[in-house]
Amino acid sequence: MFEALLTPEGIISLFTLTVLEIVLGIDNIIFISIVAGRLPKEKQRFGRMLGMMIALVVRIMLLFGITWITSLDEAIIVLWG
């Protein structure tokens, strides 16, 4: 199962995905902090926590979706024939 990860292409792909996740995570933190800064002072902490939870849930759903798509062995949609 993990044999493909131990190839040079697999290691490069894992490294690339890790860097992308870090960059997107930092982007989420900055964006959510800016948006939450517009809230009243007493609601800013709640807004930041809610935004981070939503971002986390969406990221996990996307990862599960990618996993599901890569495990498919027949077409879901057939266009033009």
GROMACS .gro file of C-alpha atoms in nm, residues 10-77:
model
   68
   10GLY     CA    1   0.604   0.971  -0.412
   11ILE     CA    2   0.839   1.154  -0.178
   12ILE     CA    3   0.834   1.464  -0.401
   13SER     CA    4   0.453   1.452  -0.414
   14LEU     CA    5   0.428   1.417  -0.036
   15PHE     CA    6   0.668   1.708   0.015
   16THR     CA    7   0.473   1.923  -0.233
   17LEU     CA    8   0.140   1.846  -0.067
   18THR     CA    9   0.286   1.917   0.277
   19VAL     CA   10   0.416   2.257   0.166
   20LEU     CA   11   0.080   2.339   0.006
   21GLU     CA   12  -0.109   2.245   0.323
   22ILE     CA   13   0.120   2.466   0.534
   23VAL     CA   14   0.085   2.763   0.297
   24LEU     CA   15  -0.294   2.724   0.275
   25GLY     CA   16  -0.318   2.690   0.653
   26ILE     CA   17  -0.126   3.014   0.704
   27ASP     CA   18  -0.347   3.180   0.442
   28ASN     CA   19  -0.657   3.062   0.631
   29ILE     CA   20  -0.524   3.203   0.959
   30ILE     CA   21  -0.448   3.543   0.805
   31PHE     CA   22  -0.780   3.570   0.620
   32ILE     CA   23  -0.989   3.460   0.919
   33SER     CA   24  -0.802   3.699   1.150
   34ILE     CA   25  -0.870   3.991   0.915
   35VAL     CA   26  -1.239   3.907   0.885
   36ALA     CA   27  -1.277   3.840   1.259
   37GLY     CA   28  -1.110   4.175   1.331
   38ARG     CA   29  -1.419   4.345   1.192
   39LEU     CA   30  -1.639   4.184   1.457
   40PRO     CA   31  -1.712   4.350   1.792
   41LYS     CA   32  -1.432   4.289   2.045
   42GLU     CA   33  -1.633   4.037   2.252
   43LYS     CA   34  -1.715   3.823   1.945
   44GLN     CA   35  -1.371   3.819   1.777
   45ARG     CA   36  -1.241   3.511   1.959
   46PHE     CA   37  -1.558   3.317   1.877
   47GLY     CA   38  -1.538   3.429   1.513
   48ARG     CA   39  -1.177   3.314   1.484
   49MET     CA   40  -1.252   2.977   1.642
   50LEU     CA   41  -1.560   2.922   1.424
   51GLY     CA   42  -1.370   3.021   1.109
   52MET     CA   43  -1.083   2.784   1.188
   53MET     CA   44  -1.323   2.498   1.264
   54ILE     CA   45  -1.509   2.551   0.936
   55ALA     CA   46  -1.178   2.567   0.745
   56LEU     CA   47  -1.062   2.245   0.911
   57VAL     CA   48  -1.386   2.059   0.835
   58VAL     CA   49  -1.385   2.176   0.471
   59ARG     CA   50  -1.018   2.074   0.427
   60ILE     CA   51  -1.089   1.727   0.573
   61MET     CA   52  -1.395   1.685   0.349
   62LEU     CA   53  -1.186   1.778   0.044
   63LEU     CA   54  -0.916   1.528   0.140
   64PHE     CA   55  -1.175   1.252   0.182
   65GLY     CA   56  -1.324   1.351  -0.155
   66ILE     CA   57  -0.985   1.327  -0.325
   67THR     CA   58  -0.929   0.987  -0.164
   68TRP     CA   59  -1.265   0.867  -0.286
   69ILE     CA   60  -1.202   0.996  -0.641
   70THR     CA   61  -0.862   0.826  -0.661
   71SER     CA   62  -1.013   0.495  -0.549
   72LEU     CA   63  -1.273   0.484  -0.829
   73ASP     CA   64  -1.227   0.213  -1.089
   74GLU     CA   65  -1.511   0.296  -1.328
   75ALA     CA   66  -1.655   0.615  -1.470
   76ILE     CA   67  -1.923   0.804  -1.280
   77ILE     CA   68  -2.021   1.033  -1.567
   0.00000   0.00000   0.00000
